Short mmCIF file of C-alpha atoms and ligand atoms in Angstrom, two decimals:
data_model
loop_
_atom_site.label_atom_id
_atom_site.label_comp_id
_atom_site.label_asym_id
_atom_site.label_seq_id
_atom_site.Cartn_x
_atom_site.Cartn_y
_atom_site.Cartn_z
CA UNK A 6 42.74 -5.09 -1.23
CA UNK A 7 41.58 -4.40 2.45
CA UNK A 8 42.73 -1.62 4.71
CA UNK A 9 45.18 -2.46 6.89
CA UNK A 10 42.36 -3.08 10.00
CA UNK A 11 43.81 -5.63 12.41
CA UNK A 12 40.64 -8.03 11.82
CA UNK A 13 40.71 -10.63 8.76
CA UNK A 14 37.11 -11.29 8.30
CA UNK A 15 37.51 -14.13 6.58
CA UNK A 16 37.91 -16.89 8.99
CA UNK A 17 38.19 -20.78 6.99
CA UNK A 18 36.30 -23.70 7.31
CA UNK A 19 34.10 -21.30 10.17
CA UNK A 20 31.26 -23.70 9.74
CA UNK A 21 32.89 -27.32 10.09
CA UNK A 22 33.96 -26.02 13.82
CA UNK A 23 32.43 -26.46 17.19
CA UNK A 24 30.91 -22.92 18.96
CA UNK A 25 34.10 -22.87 21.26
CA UNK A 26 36.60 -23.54 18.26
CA UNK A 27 34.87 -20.50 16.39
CA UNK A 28 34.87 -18.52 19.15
CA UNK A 29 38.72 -19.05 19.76
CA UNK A 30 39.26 -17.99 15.59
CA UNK A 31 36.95 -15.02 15.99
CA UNK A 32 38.96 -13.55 19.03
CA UNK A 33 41.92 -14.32 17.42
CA UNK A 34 41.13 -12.67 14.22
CA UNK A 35 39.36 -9.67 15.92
CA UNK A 36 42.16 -9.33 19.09
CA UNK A 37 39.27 -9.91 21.53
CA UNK A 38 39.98 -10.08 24.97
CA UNK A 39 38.88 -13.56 27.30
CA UNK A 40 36.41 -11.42 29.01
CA UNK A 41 34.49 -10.52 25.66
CA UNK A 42 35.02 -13.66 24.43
CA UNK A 43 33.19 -14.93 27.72
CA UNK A 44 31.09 -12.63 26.86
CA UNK A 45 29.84 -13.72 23.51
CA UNK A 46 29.88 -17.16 24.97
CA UNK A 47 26.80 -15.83 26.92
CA UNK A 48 28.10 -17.04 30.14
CA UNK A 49 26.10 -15.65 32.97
CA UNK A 50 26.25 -12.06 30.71
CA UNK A 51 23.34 -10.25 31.79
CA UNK A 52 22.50 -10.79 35.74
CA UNK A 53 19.94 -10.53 37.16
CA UNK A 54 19.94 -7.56 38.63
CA UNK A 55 21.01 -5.95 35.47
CA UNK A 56 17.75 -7.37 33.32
CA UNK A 57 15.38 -6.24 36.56
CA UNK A 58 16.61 -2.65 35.64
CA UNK A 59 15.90 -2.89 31.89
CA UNK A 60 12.64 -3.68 31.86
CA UNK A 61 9.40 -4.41 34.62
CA UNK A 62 8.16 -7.41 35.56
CA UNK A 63 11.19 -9.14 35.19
CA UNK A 64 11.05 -13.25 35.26
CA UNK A 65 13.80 -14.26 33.66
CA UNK A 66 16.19 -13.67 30.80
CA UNK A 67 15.54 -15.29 26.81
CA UNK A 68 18.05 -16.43 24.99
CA UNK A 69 18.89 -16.57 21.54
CA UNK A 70 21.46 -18.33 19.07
CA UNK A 71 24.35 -15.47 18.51
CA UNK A 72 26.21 -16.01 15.31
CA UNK A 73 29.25 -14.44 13.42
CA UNK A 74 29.01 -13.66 9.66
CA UNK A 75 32.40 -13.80 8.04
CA UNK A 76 33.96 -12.26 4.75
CA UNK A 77 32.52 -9.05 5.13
CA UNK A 78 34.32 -6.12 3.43
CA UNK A 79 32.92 -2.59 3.64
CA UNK A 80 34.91 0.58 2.07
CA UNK A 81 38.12 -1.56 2.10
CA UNK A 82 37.63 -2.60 5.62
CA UNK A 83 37.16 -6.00 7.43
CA UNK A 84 34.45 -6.73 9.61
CA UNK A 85 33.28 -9.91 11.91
CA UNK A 86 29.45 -9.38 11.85
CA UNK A 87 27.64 -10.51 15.09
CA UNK A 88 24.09 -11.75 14.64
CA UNK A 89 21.74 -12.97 17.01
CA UNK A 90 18.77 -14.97 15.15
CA UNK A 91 16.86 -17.80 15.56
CA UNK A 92 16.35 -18.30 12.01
CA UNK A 93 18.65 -21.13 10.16
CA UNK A 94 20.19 -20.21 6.46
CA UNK A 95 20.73 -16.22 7.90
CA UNK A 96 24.55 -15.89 8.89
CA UNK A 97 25.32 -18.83 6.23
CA UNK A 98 23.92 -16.36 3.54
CA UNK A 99 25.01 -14.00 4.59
CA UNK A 100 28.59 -15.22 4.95
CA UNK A 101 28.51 -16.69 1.41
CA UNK A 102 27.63 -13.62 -0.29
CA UNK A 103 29.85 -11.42 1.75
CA UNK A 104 32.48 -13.83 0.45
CA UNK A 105 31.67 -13.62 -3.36
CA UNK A 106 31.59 -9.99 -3.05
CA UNK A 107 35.10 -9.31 -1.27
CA UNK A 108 36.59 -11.02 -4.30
CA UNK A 109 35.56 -8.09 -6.46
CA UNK A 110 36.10 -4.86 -4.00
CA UNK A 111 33.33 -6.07 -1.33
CA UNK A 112 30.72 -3.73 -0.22
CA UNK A 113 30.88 0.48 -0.51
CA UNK A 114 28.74 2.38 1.41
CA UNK A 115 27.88 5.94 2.03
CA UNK A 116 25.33 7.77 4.99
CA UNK A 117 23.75 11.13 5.82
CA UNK A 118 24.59 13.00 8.86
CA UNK A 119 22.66 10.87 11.92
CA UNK A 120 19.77 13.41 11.55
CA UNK A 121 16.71 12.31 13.39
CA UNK A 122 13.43 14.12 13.66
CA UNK A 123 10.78 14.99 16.24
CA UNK A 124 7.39 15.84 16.03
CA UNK A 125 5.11 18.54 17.71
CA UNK A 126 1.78 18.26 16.90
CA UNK A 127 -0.24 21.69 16.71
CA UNK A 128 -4.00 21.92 16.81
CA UNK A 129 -7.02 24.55 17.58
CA UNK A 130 -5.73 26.48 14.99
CA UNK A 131 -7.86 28.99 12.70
CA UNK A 132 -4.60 30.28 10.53
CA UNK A 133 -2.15 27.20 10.18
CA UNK A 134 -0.29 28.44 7.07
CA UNK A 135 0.18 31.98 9.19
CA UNK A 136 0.91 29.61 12.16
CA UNK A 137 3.58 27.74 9.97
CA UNK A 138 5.34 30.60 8.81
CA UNK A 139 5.53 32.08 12.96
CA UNK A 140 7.30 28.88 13.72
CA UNK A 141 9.60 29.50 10.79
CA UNK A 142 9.92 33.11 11.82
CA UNK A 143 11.25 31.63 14.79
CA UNK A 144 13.56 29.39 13.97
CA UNK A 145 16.74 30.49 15.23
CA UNK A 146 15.29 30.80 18.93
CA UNK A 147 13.33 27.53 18.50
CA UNK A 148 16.77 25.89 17.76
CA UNK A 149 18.61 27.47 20.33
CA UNK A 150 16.08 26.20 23.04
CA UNK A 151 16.10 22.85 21.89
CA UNK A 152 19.70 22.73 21.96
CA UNK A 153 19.71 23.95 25.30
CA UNK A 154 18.45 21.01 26.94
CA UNK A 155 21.35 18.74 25.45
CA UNK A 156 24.90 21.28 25.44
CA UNK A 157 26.97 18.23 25.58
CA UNK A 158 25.24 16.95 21.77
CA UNK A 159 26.41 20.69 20.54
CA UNK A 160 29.74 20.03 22.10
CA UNK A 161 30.04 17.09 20.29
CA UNK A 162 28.80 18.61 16.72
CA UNK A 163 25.68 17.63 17.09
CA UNK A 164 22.45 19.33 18.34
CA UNK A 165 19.03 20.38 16.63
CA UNK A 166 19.95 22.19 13.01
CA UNK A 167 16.81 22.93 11.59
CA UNK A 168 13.41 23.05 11.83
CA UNK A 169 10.48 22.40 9.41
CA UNK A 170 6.71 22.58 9.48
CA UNK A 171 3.61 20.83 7.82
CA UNK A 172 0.49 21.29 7.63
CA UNK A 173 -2.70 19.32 7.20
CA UNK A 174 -5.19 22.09 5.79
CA UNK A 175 -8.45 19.76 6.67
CA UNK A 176 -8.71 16.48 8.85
CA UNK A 177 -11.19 15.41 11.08
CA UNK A 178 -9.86 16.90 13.52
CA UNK A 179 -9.78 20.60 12.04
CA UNK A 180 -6.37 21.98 10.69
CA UNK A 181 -3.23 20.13 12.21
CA UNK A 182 0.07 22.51 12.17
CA UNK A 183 3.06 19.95 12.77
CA UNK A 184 6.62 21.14 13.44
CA UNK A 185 9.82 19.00 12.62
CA UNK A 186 12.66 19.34 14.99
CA UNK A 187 15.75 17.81 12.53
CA UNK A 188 18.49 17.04 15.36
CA UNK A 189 21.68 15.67 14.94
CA UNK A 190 21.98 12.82 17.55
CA UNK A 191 25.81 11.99 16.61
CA UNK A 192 26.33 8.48 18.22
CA UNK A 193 22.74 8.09 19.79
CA UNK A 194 19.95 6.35 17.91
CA UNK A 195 18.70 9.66 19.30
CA UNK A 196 15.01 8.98 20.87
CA UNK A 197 15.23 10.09 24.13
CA UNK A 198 17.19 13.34 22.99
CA UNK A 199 14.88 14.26 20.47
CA UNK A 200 11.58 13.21 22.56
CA UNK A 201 13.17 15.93 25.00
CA UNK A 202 13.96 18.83 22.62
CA UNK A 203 10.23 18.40 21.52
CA UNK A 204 8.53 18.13 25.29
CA UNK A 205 10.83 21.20 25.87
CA UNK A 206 9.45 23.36 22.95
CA UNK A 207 5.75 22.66 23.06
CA UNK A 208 5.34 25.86 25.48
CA UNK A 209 7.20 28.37 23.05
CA UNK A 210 5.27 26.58 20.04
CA UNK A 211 2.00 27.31 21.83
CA UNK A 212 2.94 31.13 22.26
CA UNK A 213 4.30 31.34 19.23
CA UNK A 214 1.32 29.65 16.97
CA UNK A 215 -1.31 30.32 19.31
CA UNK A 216 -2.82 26.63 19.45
CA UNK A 217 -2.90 23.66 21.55
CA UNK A 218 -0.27 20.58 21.52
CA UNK A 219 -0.39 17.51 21.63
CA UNK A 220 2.25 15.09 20.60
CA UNK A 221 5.99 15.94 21.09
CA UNK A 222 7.37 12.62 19.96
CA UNK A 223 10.10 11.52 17.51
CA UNK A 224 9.72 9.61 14.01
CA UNK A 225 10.53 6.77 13.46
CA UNK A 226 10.44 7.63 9.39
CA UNK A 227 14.15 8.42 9.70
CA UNK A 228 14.45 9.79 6.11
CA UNK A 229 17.37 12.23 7.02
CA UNK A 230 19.07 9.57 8.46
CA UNK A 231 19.77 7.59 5.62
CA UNK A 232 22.41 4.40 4.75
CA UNK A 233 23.20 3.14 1.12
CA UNK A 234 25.51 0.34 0.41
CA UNK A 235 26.26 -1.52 -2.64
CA UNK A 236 28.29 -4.10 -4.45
CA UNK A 237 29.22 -4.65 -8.48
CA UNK A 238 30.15 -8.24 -9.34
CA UNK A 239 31.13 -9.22 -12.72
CA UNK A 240 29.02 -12.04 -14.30
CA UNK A 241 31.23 -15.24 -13.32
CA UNK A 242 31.00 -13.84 -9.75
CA UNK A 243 27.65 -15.95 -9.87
CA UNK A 244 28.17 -18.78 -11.75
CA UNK A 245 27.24 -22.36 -10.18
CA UNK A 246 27.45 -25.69 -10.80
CA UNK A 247 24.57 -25.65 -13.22
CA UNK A 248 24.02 -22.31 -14.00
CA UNK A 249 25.95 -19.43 -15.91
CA UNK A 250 26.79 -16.16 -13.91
CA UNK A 251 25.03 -13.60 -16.66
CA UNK A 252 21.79 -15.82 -16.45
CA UNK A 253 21.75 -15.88 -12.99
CA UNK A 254 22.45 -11.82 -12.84
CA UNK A 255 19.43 -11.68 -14.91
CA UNK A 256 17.11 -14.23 -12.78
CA UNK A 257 18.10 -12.13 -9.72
CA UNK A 258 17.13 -8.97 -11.86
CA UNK A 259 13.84 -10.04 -12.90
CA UNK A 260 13.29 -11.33 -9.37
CA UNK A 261 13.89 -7.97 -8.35
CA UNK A 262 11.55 -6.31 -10.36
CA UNK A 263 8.50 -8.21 -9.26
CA UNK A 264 9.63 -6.68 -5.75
CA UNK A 265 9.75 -3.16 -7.20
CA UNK A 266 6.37 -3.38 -8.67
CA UNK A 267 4.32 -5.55 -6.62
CA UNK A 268 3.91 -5.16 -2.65
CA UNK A 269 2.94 -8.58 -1.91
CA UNK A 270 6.45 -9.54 -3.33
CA UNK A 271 8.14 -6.65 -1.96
CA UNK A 272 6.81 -6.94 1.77
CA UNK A 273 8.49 -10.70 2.14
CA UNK A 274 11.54 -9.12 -0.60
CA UNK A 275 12.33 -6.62 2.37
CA UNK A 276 11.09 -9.18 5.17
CA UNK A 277 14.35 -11.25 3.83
CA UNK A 278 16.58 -8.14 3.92
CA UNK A 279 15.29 -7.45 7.99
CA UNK A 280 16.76 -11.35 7.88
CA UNK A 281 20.08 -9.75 7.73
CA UNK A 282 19.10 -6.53 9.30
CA UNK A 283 17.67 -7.40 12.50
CA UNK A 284 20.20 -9.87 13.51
CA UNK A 285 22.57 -7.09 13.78
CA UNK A 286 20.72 -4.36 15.35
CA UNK A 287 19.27 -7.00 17.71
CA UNK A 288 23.31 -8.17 18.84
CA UNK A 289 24.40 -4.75 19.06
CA UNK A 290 21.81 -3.88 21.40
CA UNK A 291 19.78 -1.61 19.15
CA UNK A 292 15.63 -0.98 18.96
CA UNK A 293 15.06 -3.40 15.79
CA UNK A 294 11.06 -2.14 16.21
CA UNK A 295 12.43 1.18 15.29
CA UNK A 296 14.42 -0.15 12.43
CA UNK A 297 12.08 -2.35 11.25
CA UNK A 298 9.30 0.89 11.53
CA UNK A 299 11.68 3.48 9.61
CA UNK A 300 12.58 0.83 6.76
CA UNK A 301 9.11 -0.10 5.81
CA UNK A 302 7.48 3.22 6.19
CA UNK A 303 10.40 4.23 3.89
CA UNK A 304 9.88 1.74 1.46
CA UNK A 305 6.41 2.75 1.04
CA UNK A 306 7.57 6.45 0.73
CA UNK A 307 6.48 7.38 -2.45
CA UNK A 308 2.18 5.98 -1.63
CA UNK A 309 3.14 2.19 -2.62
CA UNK A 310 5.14 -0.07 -0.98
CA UNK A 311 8.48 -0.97 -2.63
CA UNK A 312 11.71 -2.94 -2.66
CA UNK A 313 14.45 -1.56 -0.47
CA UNK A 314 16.96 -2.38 -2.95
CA UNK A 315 17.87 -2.56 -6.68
CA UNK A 316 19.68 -5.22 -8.98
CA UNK A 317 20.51 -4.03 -12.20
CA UNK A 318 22.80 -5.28 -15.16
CA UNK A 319 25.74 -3.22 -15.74
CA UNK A 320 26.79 -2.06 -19.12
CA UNK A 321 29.55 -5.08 -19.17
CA UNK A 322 27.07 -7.81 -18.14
CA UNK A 323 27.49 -7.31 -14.61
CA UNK A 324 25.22 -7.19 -11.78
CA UNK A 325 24.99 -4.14 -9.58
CA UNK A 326 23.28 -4.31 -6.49
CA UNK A 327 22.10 -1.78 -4.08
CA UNK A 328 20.34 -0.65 -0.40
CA UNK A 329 18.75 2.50 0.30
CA UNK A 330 17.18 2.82 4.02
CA UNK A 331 16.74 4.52 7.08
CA UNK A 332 18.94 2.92 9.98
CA UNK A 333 18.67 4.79 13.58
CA UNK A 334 21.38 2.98 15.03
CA UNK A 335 23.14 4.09 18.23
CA UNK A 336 26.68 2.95 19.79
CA UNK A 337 25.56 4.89 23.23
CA UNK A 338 23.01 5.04 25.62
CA UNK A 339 19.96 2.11 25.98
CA UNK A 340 20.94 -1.39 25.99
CA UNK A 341 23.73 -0.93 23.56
CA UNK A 342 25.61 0.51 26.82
CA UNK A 343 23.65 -1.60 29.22
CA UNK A 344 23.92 -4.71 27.78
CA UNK A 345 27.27 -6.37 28.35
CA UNK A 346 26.54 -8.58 25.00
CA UNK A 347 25.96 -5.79 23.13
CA UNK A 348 29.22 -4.15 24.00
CA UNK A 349 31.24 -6.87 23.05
CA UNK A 350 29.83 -7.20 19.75
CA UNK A 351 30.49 -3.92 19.20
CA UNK A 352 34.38 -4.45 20.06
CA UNK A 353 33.52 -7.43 17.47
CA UNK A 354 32.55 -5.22 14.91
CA UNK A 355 35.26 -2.75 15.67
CA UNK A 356 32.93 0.18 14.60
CA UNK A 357 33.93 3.88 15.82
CA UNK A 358 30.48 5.85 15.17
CA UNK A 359 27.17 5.05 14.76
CA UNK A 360 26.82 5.85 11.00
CA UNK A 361 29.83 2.79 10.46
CA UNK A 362 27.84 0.74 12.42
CA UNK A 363 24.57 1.36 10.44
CA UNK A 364 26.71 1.09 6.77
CA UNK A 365 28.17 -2.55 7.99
CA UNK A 366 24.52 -3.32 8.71
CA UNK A 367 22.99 -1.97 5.40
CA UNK A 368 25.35 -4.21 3.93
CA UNK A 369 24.40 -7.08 5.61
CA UNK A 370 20.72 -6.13 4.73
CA UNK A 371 22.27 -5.97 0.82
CA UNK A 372 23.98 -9.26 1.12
CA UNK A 373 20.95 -10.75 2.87
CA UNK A 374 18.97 -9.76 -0.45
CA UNK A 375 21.48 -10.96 -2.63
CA UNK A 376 21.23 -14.29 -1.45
CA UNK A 377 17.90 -14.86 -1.46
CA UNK A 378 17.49 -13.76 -4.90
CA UNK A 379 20.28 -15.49 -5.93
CA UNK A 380 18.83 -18.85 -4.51
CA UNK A 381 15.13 -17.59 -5.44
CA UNK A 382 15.92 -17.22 -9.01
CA UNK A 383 17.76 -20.27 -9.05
CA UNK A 384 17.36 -23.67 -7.41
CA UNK A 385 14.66 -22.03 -4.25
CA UNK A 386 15.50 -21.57 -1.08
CA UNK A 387 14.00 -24.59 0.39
CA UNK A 388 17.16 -27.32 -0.49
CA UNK A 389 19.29 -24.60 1.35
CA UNK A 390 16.98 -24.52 3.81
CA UNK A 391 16.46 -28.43 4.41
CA UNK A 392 20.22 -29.11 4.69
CA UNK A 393 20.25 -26.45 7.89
CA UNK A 394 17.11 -28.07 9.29
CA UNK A 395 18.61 -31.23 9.39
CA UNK A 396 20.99 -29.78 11.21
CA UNK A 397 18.52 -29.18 13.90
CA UNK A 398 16.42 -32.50 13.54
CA UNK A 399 19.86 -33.95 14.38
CA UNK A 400 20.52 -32.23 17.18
CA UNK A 401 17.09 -32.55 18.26
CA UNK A 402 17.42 -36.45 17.93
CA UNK A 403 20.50 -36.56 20.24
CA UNK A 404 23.50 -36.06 17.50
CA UNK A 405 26.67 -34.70 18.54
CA UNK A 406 29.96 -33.50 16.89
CA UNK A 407 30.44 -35.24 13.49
CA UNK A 408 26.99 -37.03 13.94
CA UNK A 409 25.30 -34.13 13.46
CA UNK A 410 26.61 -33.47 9.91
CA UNK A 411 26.53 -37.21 9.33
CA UNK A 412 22.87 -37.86 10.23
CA UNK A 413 21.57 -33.99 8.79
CA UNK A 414 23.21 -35.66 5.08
CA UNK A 415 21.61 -38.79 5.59
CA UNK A 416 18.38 -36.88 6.08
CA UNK A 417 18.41 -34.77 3.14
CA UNK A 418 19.34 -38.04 1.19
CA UNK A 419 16.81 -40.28 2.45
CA UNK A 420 14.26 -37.30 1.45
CA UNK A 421 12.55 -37.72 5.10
CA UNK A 422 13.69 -34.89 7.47
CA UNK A 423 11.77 -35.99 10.53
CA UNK A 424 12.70 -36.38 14.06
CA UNK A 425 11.82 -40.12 13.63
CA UNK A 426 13.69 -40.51 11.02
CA UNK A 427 17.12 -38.98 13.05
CA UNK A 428 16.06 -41.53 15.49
CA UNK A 429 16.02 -44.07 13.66
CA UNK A 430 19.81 -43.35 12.02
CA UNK A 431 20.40 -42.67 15.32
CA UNK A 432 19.98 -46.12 16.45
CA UNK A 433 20.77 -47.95 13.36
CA UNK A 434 24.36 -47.17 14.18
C1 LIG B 514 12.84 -16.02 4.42
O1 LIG B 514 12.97 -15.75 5.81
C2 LIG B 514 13.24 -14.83 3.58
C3 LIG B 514 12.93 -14.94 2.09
O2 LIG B 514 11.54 -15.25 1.90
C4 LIG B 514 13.25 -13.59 1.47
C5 LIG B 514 12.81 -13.46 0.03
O3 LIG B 514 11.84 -14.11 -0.37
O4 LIG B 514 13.43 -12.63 -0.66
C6 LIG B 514 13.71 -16.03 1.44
#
């Protein structure tokens, strides 16, 4: 059962239609408007002018397929999943799995508080454990500055709530004193507000520890700003044509493992969760170098890099699957605001803070997983994969509506997918 959300995310036959025909079904089902779904389109979205003020050096604007991935159910509720990706296979996956799973409850997720944190780096320091506890002594006024320089945050229950301090006893540079400002950014992925509170408190620090600093800069190592999702299937969930469900659960856990202990494994493991990941974050206008930063640095956490998620057999057989990662995602300020794309994905999504917008995506990231180990641990990814490049090969050898499907099959059946080949179905015709 689904909440009673407006949006049905599961939209029929999405992939047999033409980009205007899906379109049409995904404003329909999500109550878009013609001027987002012109939007999405990408006609004439970002002018000019607009792209000359986001960046320097401005030449031109790049473009980039943007798809929908349908079926997705989080806590109950429906969502139409915008993704913008050049790589094939990625909103198919994660379509398909998004649909298995909504037959059994979908995805359920839970977050921190959006808790970001800055760093002030401390140095020419003879005492830094004496210089630690001085910050700490100061706490109270440290965190009342900070929040001084952003009063509408604190109006809005945000604001910095604590602070913490390290210190590096011995490095080449002599002892290193570095103080944590933990900020609640709310709906912000939070740089620039943190990156101020910390350029705003480097003075006081100085007084107050009697050294020099240097950096005032966030982290990217969000680890207090953390998204889990996951999903429970029974065994039969995953059966295919050739294959049982419960051995399948068990390929995809074994697959797993090698992730968990290996890090050559577990680099392209997470690489193919970022598959589901980025899309998003990239769509909604997001900083997917700061995602990308925060999950790996998390995943290597604990001094060796690891899987980002779990599979595990339940008691009954099952397979439980599940996401654990950083995601500094923001619904205001940069390009999410700026970008008129990245707006009306959002109205896509139908997201109301930033923490829903970063559990949707951490379940994307899950279901992105889930189908590769599911394919991995079964047939490979590459007859997946060949089918969708046809696709392209087609295209690329002048197909159009049904010819494209036509030619891509005759492709993958003829066991040649080459542009000369397309051509030369092409003109057999
Ligand atoms: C390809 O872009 C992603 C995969 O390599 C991920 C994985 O191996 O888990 C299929």
């Amino acid at each position: 059962m689904t909440q009673d959300n407006h949006i049905c995310s599961r939209i029929e036959n999405m992939r047999g239609l033409d980009p205007a025909q899906r379109l049409e079904a995904v404003g329909q089902a999500a109550g878009l408007s013609p001027e987002d779904l012109n939007i999405l389109a990408g006609r004439d979205v970002l002018d000019m002018a607009r792209a000359d003020g986001m960046i320097e050096n401005v030449v031109g604007k790049f473009e980039l397929p943007l798809g929908v991935a349908t079926n997705f159910v989080v806590n109950g509720k429906e969502y139409l999943v915008p993704m913008a990706v050049e790589e094939p296979s990625v909103v198919a996956a994660a379509s398909y799995m998004a649909k298995i799973a909504r037959g059994f409850g979908g995805f359920k997720t839970n977050a921190t508080a959006p808790l970001m944190r800055a760093q002030v780096q401390v140095l020419g320091l003879g005492d830094p454990h004496a210089a630690r506890q001085r910050i700490l002594s100061n706490r109270d006024s440290l965190i009342a500055a900070a929040n001084k320089k952003d009063t509408l945050l604190v109006e809005l229950g945000g604001g910095c709530q604590d602070i913490e301090v390290h210190v590096f006893d011995d490095t080449p540079v002599g002892p290193m004193v570095v103080a944590h400002l933990i900020v609640d950014v709310r709906d912000a992925m939070g740089a620039n507000t943190v990156n101020t509170m910390a350029e705003a408190l480097a003075p006081e620090v100085e007084q107050i520890t009697g050294g020099t600093v240097r950096l005032r800069i966030l982290s990217n190592l969000a680890d207090k700003r953390i998204v889990r999702a996951r999903v429970e299937l029974p065994p039969e969930a995953l059966d295919t044509k050739d294959l049982n469900g419960a051995d399948v659960a068990r390929g995809m856990v074994e697959a797993c493992t090698l992730a968990i202990i290996d890090p050559y494994r577990a680099a392209t493991h997470n690489k193919g969760i970022m598959n589901g990941i980025d899309p998003v974050v990239l769509a909604t206008g997001n900083d997917w170098r700061a995602i990308e930063a925060g999950a790996h640095a998390y995943a290597a956490r604990d001094g060796r890099y690891t899987s980002l998620t779990r599979w595990e057999l339940t008691a009954d057989g099952g397979l439980a699957g599940s996401i654990e990662l950083p995601l500094a995602l923001g619904l205001v300020g940069g390009a999410t605001k700026t970008h008129p794309s990245a707006q009306a994905a959002l109205r896509l999504m139908d997201v109301t803070s930033a923490v829903e917008l970063a559990e949707v995506t951490a379940a994307v990231g899950l279901a992105q997983n889930m189908a590769a180990l599911r394919a991995l641990s079964t047939e490979g990814i590459q007859k997946g994969h060949m089918a969708l490049h046809a696709r392209n090969i087609a295209i690329l050898a002048g197909a159009t509506g049904a010819d494209v499907d036509r030619i891509a099959r005759a492709l993958v059946a003829s066991g040649d997918v080459s542009a000369a080949n397309a051509q030369k179905l092409l003109t057999d015709d």
